[in-house]
Each structure stands twice: as structure tokens, then as C-alpha cells.
């Protein structure tokens, strides 16, 4: 029985724009309440 194929995953280096997007996302009180913070 052959091993199941794993999905292809591509990673990249985060950019400054990514950092700003994450900061805006987690700066939202509703998001932090959802995550228990």
C-alpha cells in the first residue's frame, strides 16, 4: 500500500506589510476576545 501524498506547502518570508496586517488584526478587541486575550 503506497504512502498517502502530502499536500504541497510553500512558505515565504513575511514582509513589513504582513506585520502591519497582523498588527491591525490583533489590535481589534473582538478578535482578542475570540482568542481569549
XYZ file of N, CA and C in Angstrom:
111
model
N 0.861 -1.178 0.000
C 0.000 0.000 0.000
C 0.908 1.242 0.000
N 0.805 2.092 -1.019
C 1.673 3.291 -1.076
C 1.292 4.316 -0.007
N 2.290 5.084 0.409
C 2.055 6.141 1.401
C 1.185 7.236 0.783
N 0.308 7.845 1.582
C -0.538 8.926 1.040
C 0.310 10.138 0.665
N -0.106 10.825 -0.379
C 0.609 12.024 -0.813
C 0.318 13.175 0.137
N 1.363 13.894 0.491
C 1.208 15.051 1.365
C 0.927 16.294 0.529
N 0.180 17.249 1.069
C -0.092 18.479 0.312
C 1.186 19.298 0.142
N 1.259 20.031 -0.945
C 2.388 20.914 -1.199
C 2.202 22.184 -0.383
N 3.224 22.551 0.370
C 3.175 23.743 1.205
C 4.319 24.651 0.797
N 4.008 25.900 0.522
C 5.037 26.871 0.168
C 5.088 27.948 1.237
N 6.265 28.146 1.808
C 6.457 29.172 2.822
C 7.202 30.344 2.206
N 6.991 31.516 2.759
C 7.719 32.690 2.291
C 8.116 33.537 3.487
N 9.054 34.421 3.271
C 9.499 35.319 4.332
C 8.453 36.420 4.487
N 7.969 36.661 5.723
C 6.981 37.726 5.930
C 7.562 39.099 5.571
N 6.712 39.955 5.070
C 7.121 41.306 4.689
C 6.654 42.298 5.747
N 7.063 43.545 5.593
C 6.603 44.594 6.505
C 5.086 44.761 6.399
N 4.550 44.597 5.184
C 3.102 44.697 5.012
C 2.393 43.596 5.805
N 2.982 42.401 5.846
C 2.408 41.315 6.643
C 2.366 41.698 8.118
N 3.441 42.298 8.603
C 3.500 42.699 10.010
C 2.412 43.717 10.328
N 2.209 44.676 9.441
C 1.160 45.681 9.666
C -0.223 45.029 9.657
N -0.432 44.082 8.746
C -1.728 43.402 8.674
C -1.996 42.606 9.950
N -1.004 41.887 10.462
C -1.176 41.128 11.705
C -1.428 42.067 12.873
N -0.718 43.185 12.905
C -0.913 44.143 13.995
C -2.339 44.698 13.968
N -2.829 45.053 12.774
C -4.196 45.569 12.662
C -5.212 44.504 13.068
N -4.962 43.263 12.679
C -5.887 42.181 13.001
C -5.987 41.970 14.507
N -4.842 41.873 15.176
C -4.853 41.560 16.601
C -5.037 42.792 17.471
N -5.126 43.966 16.864
C -5.418 45.186 17.608
C -6.927 45.347 17.817
N -7.713 44.465 17.213
C -9.174 44.508 17.297
C -9.639 43.798 18.576
N -10.365 44.488 19.465
C -10.815 43.864 20.718
C -11.674 42.615 20.501
N -12.476 42.598 19.438
C -13.316 41.426 19.172
C -12.462 40.205 18.835
N -11.409 40.416 18.068
C -10.511 39.310 17.719
C -9.825 38.793 18.975
N -9.344 39.699 19.808
C -8.648 39.279 21.020
C -9.609 38.569 21.982
N -10.858 38.993 22.028
C -11.843 38.321 22.872
C -12.070 36.892 22.356
N -12.093 36.735 21.029
C -12.263 35.411 20.430
C -11.112 34.490 20.825
N -9.888 35.027 20.854
C -8.712 34.225 21.200
C -8.481 34.151 22.704
N -9.335 34.766 23.492
C -9.220 34.683 24.939
C -8.227 35.662 25.537
N -7.871 36.698 24.784
C -6.875 37.656 25.275
C -7.484 38.931 25.778
